[in-house]
Coordinates of C-alpha atoms in Angstrom, one line a residue:
M1315 CA -15.8 33.1 30.1
S1316 CA -12.2 32.4 31.1
S1317 CA -10.0 30.2 29.0
E1318 CA -6.6 28.4 29.5
I1319 CA -4.3 26.9 27.0
L1320 CA -2.5 23.7 28.2
I1321 CA 0.6 22.5 26.4
N1322 CA 1.9 19.0 27.1
I1323 CA 5.3 18.1 25.4
T1324 CA 7.1 14.8 25.4
P1325 CA 9.8 13.5 23.0
M1326 CA 7.1 11.5 21.2
E1327 CA 4.4 14.1 20.7
T1328 CA 3.0 17.5 21.5
R1329 CA -0.6 18.0 22.7
V1330 CA -2.4 21.3 23.1
A1331 CA -5.8 21.7 24.9
L1332 CA -8.1 24.7 25.1
V1333 CA -10.1 24.7 28.4
E1334 CA -13.0 27.1 29.0
N1335 CA -14.5 27.3 32.5
G1336 CA -12.9 24.0 33.3
V1337 CA -14.4 22.2 30.2
L1338 CA -12.2 20.9 27.4
Q1339 CA -13.2 22.6 24.1
D1340 CA -10.5 21.8 21.7
V1341 CA -7.5 19.5 21.5
G1342 CA -4.6 19.1 19.0
V1343 CA -2.1 16.3 18.7
E1344 CA 1.2 16.4 16.8
R1345 CA 3.5 13.4 16.8
T1346 CA 7.2 13.9 16.3
L1347 CA 7.5 11.3 13.6
H1348 CA 4.2 12.2 11.9
R1349 CA 4.0 16.0 12.1
G1350 CA 1.2 17.7 10.2
I1351 CA 2.4 19.5 7.0
V1352 CA -0.6 21.8 6.2
G1353 CA 0.9 25.2 5.4
N1354 CA 4.3 23.8 4.4
I1355 CA 5.6 25.0 1.0
Y1356 CA 7.6 22.7 -1.3
K1357 CA 9.4 22.8 -4.6
G1358 CA 7.8 19.7 -6.2
K1359 CA 8.2 17.8 -9.5
V1360 CA 5.2 16.9 -11.6
V1361 CA 5.3 13.1 -12.0
R1362 CA 2.0 12.5 -13.7
V1363 CA -0.7 14.6 -15.4
L1364 CA -4.2 13.2 -15.5
P1365 CA -6.3 15.1 -18.1
G1366 CA -9.4 13.0 -17.5
M1367 CA -9.4 14.1 -13.8
Q1368 CA -8.0 17.5 -14.6
A1369 CA -5.4 16.8 -11.9
A1370 CA -1.8 15.9 -11.4
F1371 CA 0.5 14.1 -9.0
V1372 CA 3.5 16.1 -7.7
D1373 CA 6.5 14.6 -5.9
I1374 CA 7.3 16.8 -2.9
G1375 CA 9.7 14.4 -1.2
L1376 CA 7.2 12.5 0.9
E1377 CA 6.3 8.8 0.8
K1378 CA 3.2 9.5 -1.3
A1379 CA 3.0 12.0 -4.2
G1380 CA 0.8 15.0 -3.6
F1381 CA -2.4 15.6 -5.5
I1382 CA -3.3 18.9 -7.2
H1383 CA -6.5 19.8 -9.0
V1384 CA -6.8 22.4 -11.8
D1385 CA -9.0 24.5 -9.5
D1386 CA -6.1 24.9 -7.1
I1387 CA -3.7 26.1 -9.7
L1388 CA -3.3 29.9 -9.8
R1389 CA -2.3 30.7 -13.4
P1390 CA -3.6 33.1 -16.0
L1391 CA -6.3 31.3 -18.0
V1392 CA -5.8 30.9 -21.7
N1393 CA -8.7 30.6 -24.1
C1394 CA -11.2 29.7 -21.4
E1395 CA -14.8 30.7 -20.9
P1396 CA -15.7 32.6 -17.7
G1397 CA -15.8 30.1 -14.8
D1398 CA -14.0 27.4 -16.9
P1399 CA -10.6 26.5 -15.2
G1400 CA -9.3 25.3 -18.6
D1401 CA -7.2 22.2 -19.3
I1402 CA -4.6 21.2 -16.7
R1403 CA -2.1 20.5 -19.5
Q1404 CA -2.0 24.3 -20.1
Y1405 CA -0.3 24.7 -16.8
L1406 CA 1.5 21.5 -15.8
R1407 CA 3.6 18.9 -17.7
E1408 CA 5.5 15.9 -16.5
G1409 CA 9.0 16.6 -15.2
Q1410 CA 8.1 20.3 -14.5
S1411 CA 9.2 21.9 -11.2
V1412 CA 6.4 23.8 -9.4
V1413 CA 6.2 25.6 -6.0
V1414 CA 3.2 24.3 -4.1
Q1415 CA 1.6 24.5 -0.6
V1416 CA 0.0 21.7 1.3
I1417 CA -3.7 22.5 2.0
K1418 CA -4.7 19.1 3.4
D1419 CA -2.5 16.5 5.2
P1420 CA -2.1 13.0 3.8
I1421 CA -5.0 10.9 5.1
S1422 CA -5.1 7.1 5.0
T1423 CA -4.0 6.0 1.5
K1424 CA -4.3 9.5 0.0
G1425 CA -1.4 11.9 -0.5
A1426 CA -1.3 15.5 0.5
R1427 CA -3.7 17.9 -1.3
L1428 CA -1.7 20.7 -2.9
S1429 CA -2.2 24.2 -4.3
T1430 CA -0.1 26.8 -6.1
Q1431 CA -2.2 29.5 -4.4
L1432 CA 0.5 30.2 -1.7
S1433 CA 0.0 32.1 1.6
V1434 CA 1.9 32.7 4.8
S1435 CA 0.5 33.7 8.1
S1436 CA 1.4 36.0 11.0
R1437 CA -0.4 36.8 14.2
F1438 CA -2.9 39.2 12.7
L1439 CA -2.7 38.7 8.9
V1440 CA -2.5 36.1 6.1
Y1441 CA -0.5 37.2 3.1
M1442 CA -1.3 35.9 -0.4
P1443 CA 1.5 37.2 -2.7
E1444 CA -0.3 36.2 -6.0
V1445 CA -3.7 37.8 -5.1
D1446 CA -4.8 41.5 -5.2
H1447 CA -7.5 41.4 -2.5
I1448 CA -8.1 42.4 1.1
G1449 CA -10.4 40.3 3.1
I1450 CA -11.6 40.3 6.8
S1451 CA -12.5 37.4 9.0
Q1452 CA -16.2 36.8 9.1
R1453 CA -16.0 36.4 12.8
I1454 CA -15.3 40.1 13.2
E1455 CA -19.0 41.1 13.0
D1456 CA -18.9 44.7 14.0
E1457 CA -19.1 46.7 10.8
A1458 CA -17.4 49.8 12.3
E1459 CA -14.5 47.6 13.5
R1460 CA -14.2 45.9 10.1
E1461 CA -14.1 49.3 8.4
R1462 CA -11.5 50.6 10.8
L1463 CA -9.2 47.6 10.3
R1464 CA -9.5 48.0 6.5
R1465 CA -8.4 51.6 6.8
E1466 CA -5.5 50.7 9.1
L1467 CA -4.3 48.0 6.8
D1468 CA -4.6 50.3 3.7
A1469 CA -2.4 52.9 5.5
A1470 CA 0.2 50.2 6.4
L1471 CA 0.3 49.0 2.8
A1472 CA 0.6 52.5 1.5
D1473 CA 3.7 53.1 3.6
N1474 CA 5.2 49.7 2.8
E1475 CA 4.4 49.6 -1.0
S1476 CA 3.6 46.0 -0.6
K1477 CA 2.1 43.9 -3.4
G1478 CA -0.3 41.0 -3.0
G1479 CA -3.4 40.4 -1.0
Y1480 CA -4.1 40.1 2.7
I1481 CA -6.7 38.6 5.0
I1482 CA -7.2 40.2 8.4
R1483 CA -7.5 37.4 11.0
T1484 CA -10.0 37.3 13.9
A1485 CA -7.1 37.9 16.4
A1486 CA -6.7 41.4 14.8
E1487 CA -9.9 42.7 16.3
G1488 CA -9.1 45.8 18.4
V1489 CA -5.4 46.0 17.4
E1490 CA -3.8 49.3 16.3
G1491 CA -2.5 50.0 12.9
E1492 CA 1.1 49.9 14.2
E1493 CA 0.7 46.2 14.9
L1494 CA -0.7 45.5 11.5
A1495 CA 2.2 47.4 9.9
K1496 CA 4.7 45.2 11.9
D1497 CA 3.0 42.1 10.6
V1498 CA 3.1 43.4 7.0
L1499 CA 6.8 44.0 7.3
F1500 CA 7.4 40.5 8.8
L1501 CA 5.4 38.8 6.1
Q1502 CA 7.2 40.7 3.3
R1503 CA 10.6 39.6 4.8
L1504 CA 9.3 36.0 5.1
W1505 CA 8.1 35.9 1.6
G1506 CA 11.4 37.3 0.3
H1507 CA 13.2 34.5 2.1
I1508 CA 10.9 31.9 0.7
Q1509 CA 11.5 33.1 -2.9
E1510 CA 15.2 33.2 -2.4
T1511 CA 15.2 29.7 -1.0
A1512 CA 13.1 28.3 -3.8
R1513 CA 15.5 29.6 -6.4
H1514 CA 18.4 27.6 -5.0
L1515 CA 16.7 24.3 -4.3
T1516 CA 16.3 21.3 -6.6
A1517 CA 12.9 19.6 -6.6
P1518 CA 11.7 17.8 -4.6
A1519 CA 12.6 19.8 -1.5
A1520 CA 10.9 21.6 1.4
I1521 CA 11.1 25.4 1.2
Y1522 CA 9.1 26.5 4.2
E1523 CA 7.6 24.7 7.2
D1524 CA 4.8 26.1 9.3
L1525 CA 5.3 26.6 13.0
P1526 CA 5.1 23.6 15.4
L1527 CA 1.8 22.9 17.1
Y1528 CA 2.5 24.7 20.4
L1529 CA 3.6 27.9 18.6
R1530 CA 0.6 27.7 16.3
A1531 CA -1.6 27.5 19.4
M1532 CA -0.1 30.8 20.6
R1533 CA -0.7 32.3 17.2
D1534 CA -4.2 31.0 16.6
M1535 CA -5.8 30.3 20.0
A1536 CA -4.6 33.2 22.0
Q1537 CA -7.5 35.7 22.5
P1538 CA -8.5 38.3 25.1
L1539 CA -10.3 35.7 27.2
V1540 CA -7.3 33.5 27.6
E1541 CA -6.1 34.0 31.2
K1542 CA -3.2 31.5 31.4
V1543 CA -0.9 29.5 29.1
R1544 CA 0.6 26.5 30.9
V1545 CA 3.4 24.4 29.4
D1546 CA 5.2 21.5 31.0
S1547 CA 8.5 21.9 29.1
G1548 CA 11.2 24.4 30.1
E1549 CA 12.6 24.5 26.5
A1550 CA 9.2 25.1 25.0
Y1551 CA 8.5 27.7 27.7
S1552 CA 11.5 29.7 26.5
K1553 CA 10.4 29.5 22.9
L1554 CA 6.9 30.5 23.7
C1555 CA 8.1 33.5 25.6
D1556 CA 10.3 34.6 22.7
F1557 CA 7.5 34.1 20.2
A1558 CA 5.0 36.0 22.3
A1559 CA 7.5 38.8 22.9
Q1560 CA 7.8 39.2 19.2
F1561 CA 4.2 38.8 18.1
N1562 CA 2.0 39.3 21.1
P1563 CA 3.7 41.0 24.1
D1564 CA 0.5 41.1 26.2
M1565 CA 0.7 37.3 26.4
V1566 CA 4.1 37.0 27.9
P1567 CA 3.0 37.5 31.6
L1568 CA 0.3 34.8 31.1
I1569 CA 2.8 32.1 30.1
E1570 CA 3.6 29.7 33.0
C1571 CA 6.0 26.8 33.1
Y1572 CA 4.2 24.0 34.9
S1573 CA 6.5 21.8 37.0
A1574 CA 4.3 20.1 39.6
D1575 CA 4.4 16.3 40.1
R1576 CA 0.9 15.6 38.8
P1577 CA 0.8 15.6 35.0
L1578 CA -0.7 18.7 33.5
F1579 CA -3.4 17.0 31.5
Y1580 CA -4.5 14.8 34.4
L1581 CA -4.8 17.9 36.6
Y1582 CA -7.6 19.3 34.3
G1583 CA -9.1 15.9 33.4
V1584 CA -8.0 16.3 29.7
E1585 CA -6.9 12.7 29.5
D1586 CA -10.3 11.3 30.4
E1587 CA -12.0 13.7 28.0
I1588 CA -9.7 12.5 25.1
S1589 CA -10.6 8.9 26.0
R1590 CA -14.3 9.7 25.9
A1591 CA -13.9 11.5 22.6
L1592 CA -12.8 8.2 21.0
E1593 CA -16.1 6.5 22.0
K1594 CA -19.2 6.3 19.8
K1595 CA -21.7 7.0 22.5
V1596 CA -21.6 10.5 24.2
P1597 CA -23.9 10.9 27.3
L1598 CA -25.8 14.2 27.8
K1599 CA -26.3 15.7 31.2
S1600 CA -30.1 15.3 30.8
G1601 CA -29.9 11.6 30.5
G1602 CA -30.0 11.5 26.7
Y1603 CA -27.1 10.6 24.5
L1604 CA -25.5 10.9 21.1
V1605 CA -24.2 8.2 18.8
I1606 CA -21.4 9.4 16.6
E1607 CA -20.3 7.2 13.6
Q1608 CA -17.4 8.2 11.4
T1609 CA -17.0 6.7 8.0
E1610 CA -14.7 7.6 5.1
A1611 CA -17.5 9.4 3.2
M1612 CA -19.2 11.2 6.1
T1613 CA -20.0 11.4 9.8
T1614 CA -23.4 10.8 11.3
V1615 CA -24.7 12.0 14.6
D1616 CA -27.8 10.4 16.1
V1617 CA -29.6 12.1 19.0
N1618 CA -31.6 10.0 21.5
T1619 CA -33.6 10.9 24.7
G1620 CA -32.3 7.9 26.5
A1621 CA -33.3 8.0 30.2
F1622 CA -34.5 11.6 30.0
V1623 CA -38.3 11.6 30.6
G1624 CA -38.8 15.3 31.2
H1625 CA -41.3 17.0 33.5
R1626 CA -44.1 18.3 31.3
N1627 CA -44.8 16.6 28.0
L1628 CA -43.0 14.7 25.2
E1629 CA -42.6 17.6 22.9
E1630 CA -40.9 19.7 25.6
T1631 CA -38.6 16.7 26.5
I1632 CA -37.5 16.3 22.9
F1633 CA -36.9 20.1 22.5
K1634 CA -34.7 20.3 25.6
T1635 CA -32.8 17.2 24.6
N1636 CA -32.1 18.6 21.1
L1637 CA -31.0 22.0 22.5
E1638 CA -28.5 20.3 24.8
A1639 CA -27.4 18.0 21.9
A1640 CA -26.7 21.0 19.6
S1641 CA -24.2 22.4 22.1
T1642 CA -22.6 19.0 22.7
I1643 CA -22.4 18.2 19.0
A1644 CA -20.4 21.4 18.2
R1645 CA -18.0 20.6 21.0
Q1646 CA -17.5 17.0 19.9
L1647 CA -16.8 18.1 16.3
R1648 CA -14.0 20.3 17.6
L1649 CA -12.6 17.7 20.0
R1650 CA -12.7 14.9 17.5
N1651 CA -11.6 17.2 14.6
L1652 CA -14.3 15.7 12.4
G1653 CA -14.5 17.1 8.9
G1654 CA -16.2 16.6 5.6
I1655 CA -20.0 15.9 5.3
I1656 CA -21.8 15.6 8.7
I1657 CA -25.4 14.5 9.0
I1658 CA -27.2 15.2 12.3
D1659 CA -30.4 13.3 13.1
F1660 CA -32.1 15.3 15.8
I1661 CA -35.2 13.8 17.4
D1662 CA -38.3 14.7 15.4
M1663 CA -40.0 17.9 16.6
Q1664 CA -43.5 18.8 15.6
D1665 CA -43.3 22.5 16.6
P1666 CA -41.7 24.6 13.7
E1667 CA -40.5 27.2 16.3
H1668 CA -38.7 24.5 18.2
R1669 CA -36.9 23.4 15.0
R1670 CA -35.9 27.0 14.3
Q1671 CA -34.5 27.4 17.8
V1672 CA -32.5 24.2 17.7
L1673 CA -31.0 25.2 14.3
R1674 CA -30.2 28.7 15.6
A1675 CA -28.5 27.2 18.7
L1676 CA -26.4 24.9 16.5
E1677 CA -25.4 27.8 14.3
K1678 CA -24.4 29.9 17.3
V1679 CA -22.2 27.3 18.9
L1680 CA -20.6 26.4 15.5
S1681 CA -19.7 30.1 15.0
R1682 CA -16.9 29.6 17.7
D1683 CA -15.3 26.8 15.7
R1684 CA -11.9 27.8 14.2
A1685 CA -12.6 25.4 11.3
K1686 CA -15.0 26.7 8.6
T1687 CA -18.5 25.2 9.0
T1688 CA -21.5 25.5 6.7
I1689 CA -25.0 24.3 7.5
A1690 CA -26.4 23.4 4.1
S1691 CA -30.0 22.6 4.8
V1692 CA -32.6 20.6 6.8
S1693 CA -33.7 17.7 4.6
E1694 CA -37.3 16.5 4.2
L1695 CA -36.6 13.8 6.7
G1696 CA -35.5 16.3 9.3
L1697 CA -31.8 15.6 9.0
V1698 CA -29.4 18.6 9.3
E1699 CA -26.8 18.5 6.6
M1700 CA -23.6 20.4 7.2
T1701 CA -19.9 20.5 6.3
R1702 CA -16.8 21.2 8.4
K1703 CA -13.5 21.9 6.7
R1704 CA -11.1 19.0 7.0
T1705 CA -7.4 19.7 6.7
S1706 CA -5.9 16.9 8.8
E1707 CA -6.8 13.5 10.3
S1708 CA -9.5 13.3 13.0
L1709 CA -8.5 12.5 16.6
G1710 CA -9.7 8.9 16.1
Q1711 CA -7.6 8.4 12.9
M1712 CA -4.6 9.8 14.6
L1713 CA -4.8 7.9 17.9
C1714 CA -6.4 4.7 16.8
E1715 CA -6.1 2.0 14.2
A1716 CA -8.4 -0.6 12.8
C1717 CA -9.2 -3.5 15.2
S1718 CA -7.1 -6.6 14.2
V1719 CA -9.9 -8.9 15.4
C1720 CA -12.9 -7.4 13.6
D1721 CA -10.8 -5.7 10.8
G1722 CA -12.4 -2.4 11.4
K1723 CA -16.0 -3.6 10.9
G1724 CA -16.9 -2.7 14.5
S1725 CA -18.7 -6.0 15.1
L1726 CA -18.0 -9.7 15.1
K1727 CA -20.0 -12.7 13.9
S1728 CA -21.8 -14.4 16.8
A1729 CA -20.6 -17.7 18.2
E1730 CA -23.8 -19.3 16.8
T1731 CA -23.0 -18.0 13.3
I1732 CA -19.4 -19.4 13.5
C1733 CA -20.7 -22.8 14.7
Y1734 CA -23.0 -23.1 11.7
E1735 CA -20.1 -22.1 9.4
I1736 CA -17.9 -24.8 10.9
L1737 CA -20.6 -27.5 10.4
R1738 CA -21.2 -26.4 6.8
E1739 CA -17.4 -26.5 6.1
I1740 CA -17.1 -30.0 7.6
L1741 CA -19.9 -31.2 5.3
R1742 CA -18.2 -29.6 2.3
E1743 CA -14.8 -31.2 3.1
A1744 CA -16.4 -34.6 3.8
R1745 CA -17.7 -34.7 0.3
T1746 CA -14.4 -33.6 -1.2
F1747 CA -11.7 -35.3 0.8
E1748 CA -11.1 -38.8 2.3
C1749 CA -10.2 -38.9 6.0
D1750 CA -10.9 -40.8 9.2
A1751 CA -12.0 -37.8 11.3
F1752 CA -12.1 -34.0 11.6
L1753 CA -10.3 -31.9 14.2
V1754 CA -11.9 -28.5 14.9
L1755 CA -9.6 -25.8 16.4
A1756 CA -11.6 -22.7 17.6
A1757 CA -12.0 -20.1 20.3
P1758 CA -13.4 -21.3 23.7
V1759 CA -16.8 -19.7 23.3
V1760 CA -17.3 -21.5 19.9
I1761 CA -16.2 -24.9 21.2
D1762 CA -18.4 -24.5 24.3
R1763 CA -21.4 -23.9 22.1
L1764 CA -20.6 -26.8 19.7
L1765 CA -20.4 -29.2 22.7
D1766 CA -23.5 -27.8 24.4
E1767 CA -26.4 -26.0 22.5
D1768 CA -25.3 -27.4 19.1
S1769 CA -24.3 -30.9 20.2
A1770 CA -27.4 -32.5 18.6
Y1771 CA -26.4 -30.9 15.2
V1772 CA -22.9 -32.2 15.7
A1773 CA -24.1 -35.8 16.4
D1774 CA -26.4 -35.7 13.4
L1775 CA -23.5 -34.5 11.1
E1776 CA -21.2 -37.3 12.4
G1777 CA -23.9 -39.9 11.5
F1778 CA -24.4 -38.3 8.1
V1779 CA -20.7 -38.1 7.0
G1780 CA -19.8 -41.4 8.8
R1781 CA -16.7 -39.8 10.6
T1782 CA -16.0 -38.5 14.1
I1783 CA -15.6 -34.8 14.8
Q1784 CA -13.1 -33.8 17.5
F1785 CA -12.7 -30.4 19.2
R1786 CA -9.8 -28.6 20.7
V1787 CA -9.8 -25.2 22.3
E1788 CA -7.4 -22.6 21.1
S1789 CA -7.4 -19.7 23.6
M1790 CA -5.4 -17.4 21.4
Y1791 CA -8.0 -17.6 18.6
S1792 CA -10.5 -14.8 18.1
R1793 CA -14.2 -15.7 18.0
D1794 CA -14.4 -15.8 14.2
Q1795 CA -11.1 -17.7 13.7
Y1796 CA -11.1 -21.5 13.3
D1797 CA -9.3 -24.3 11.5
I1798 CA -10.6 -27.7 10.4
I1799 CA -7.9 -30.4 10.2
L1800 CA -8.3 -33.7 8.3
V1801 CA -7.2 -36.5 10.5

C-alpha cells in the first residue's frame, strides 16, 4: 500500500492530507488566526478554584480561561486513600502560578483542557519529565521488537543519565538505538530550555508551542509506506527538508516542491472529498449508504442497504453492506475528526458469526487510526458503542457554522405550519388591538400558499374578525420569518 502526504499552504491556512492508493484517508486543517494549541505549554495563573467540581480555571493568556480537573494534576497526594485524587484545594489556590499543558483545544464555548502532567515529543519518543515509566506504543505488536526497543532505550538512558519517563512511538519500529539516543538528547535539551524559560516569565505567558501542522505531519504521519511528500510552498519546502534532515534523513529525498498550475488538492480530488465529508449522507459503493449525525454529546452512524439488493439472500446482502460500512465508517471518523462517544447502528444480522466478523473488521480498520479508539460493547439493541479520543474540533466544526436560517436545527418549519401560525397570530392581535386591517409580510412560498391552498381559511378569518387581511411578498425573508403590521 503506497501513501503520499500532500501539504497545501496559503497565508490563511495550512492543510495536510494523507492519500493511500489514491484514496484520501486523513486530513488536517490549521488556520493561521485559529491555530490549534494542543501540546503547548503555558505559565498560567489560577483565577478560580471550584471545590464542588474538583476543578479550577486557569488564565493562560487566551480569550477563555483553561479548565483543569484534579485528575490532571500531577502532585504527591496528601492524606488520600488509594485511588482518591484528594481535594483540589490541596494543590491549587487562587492567584497561584502553575505550569500547564493543553491536552484539548478550546471547543465552542469551552476553554482549553489543561494538565500539569507535561510531555514533549520528538520523532520516536515522548518524554514525560515527572514520570518514572517506559511505555511502548500498542501499535508495535511484535513482542520481539518491543523487547528490542526497550533494551535500546534502556541503554540510551544509561549513557545519558536521564531522569523521567518515555513512551516509544509507533514510528520507532525498526530504528536503531543510536537514533533513540539522539532523540533522548534532543528532548533533554528541549526540556532544559522549557524550564529556563518558565523561570523568567510572568503568568500568563506561553512557554513552548508545538510544531506547526505541516511539520507535525512529517513527525507523526511519515512511515515506511510513504513514497512522496508534496508541498506547494517553497518556504515550507525548505523548512520540511531541514526538519527531515535533523530527525528523519531517509525522508529528505521524498520531499517534493509542487509548482504545477493545477492546485495540488484538486489534482488528487482532495477538495471534493472534503466537501463530501461535510455532508450527512455517505454513499457506499454497493448502493447502500451511511447517515452520520454529529451532536454535542455524541455522534451517531446509521447504516442502510439503500439500493443494494444483493444476489443471493437478504442476510448475505445485509452482511456485505455492514462489512463495507465498517471500513467506510473508520475512514469517515478520521476524515471528519469525530471524537467522543460514537454509536453505530449496523443493519440487524441474525447470524452470530456475521456479527463477529463485522465487529472484527471494524476493530481492524480502527487500529490504523492515529487517535485512540475503544470499542466498549455491542448493546442489546445491536448498537456498537465506541469512543474516539477528541483533542480538537471536528472538520465540520472548523469549516462550518450554524445555519443563520434554521439556527442550526437542520430543518425548517413547513410553509403550511407558518401559514397556520400567521392566521393564529392575526386572531390573537384582532382580539387585543384596534385597527382597520392587517398587512402580512412573508416569504414568497408562504404568501403563495395563503393566497391559494389556504385562501378559504383567510376568507373565513376576515369575516370572523371583521377586518381585511392584506399580503406583501418579502423576497429577502426566510421561510419561517414574517411580520404582521396593524394598518
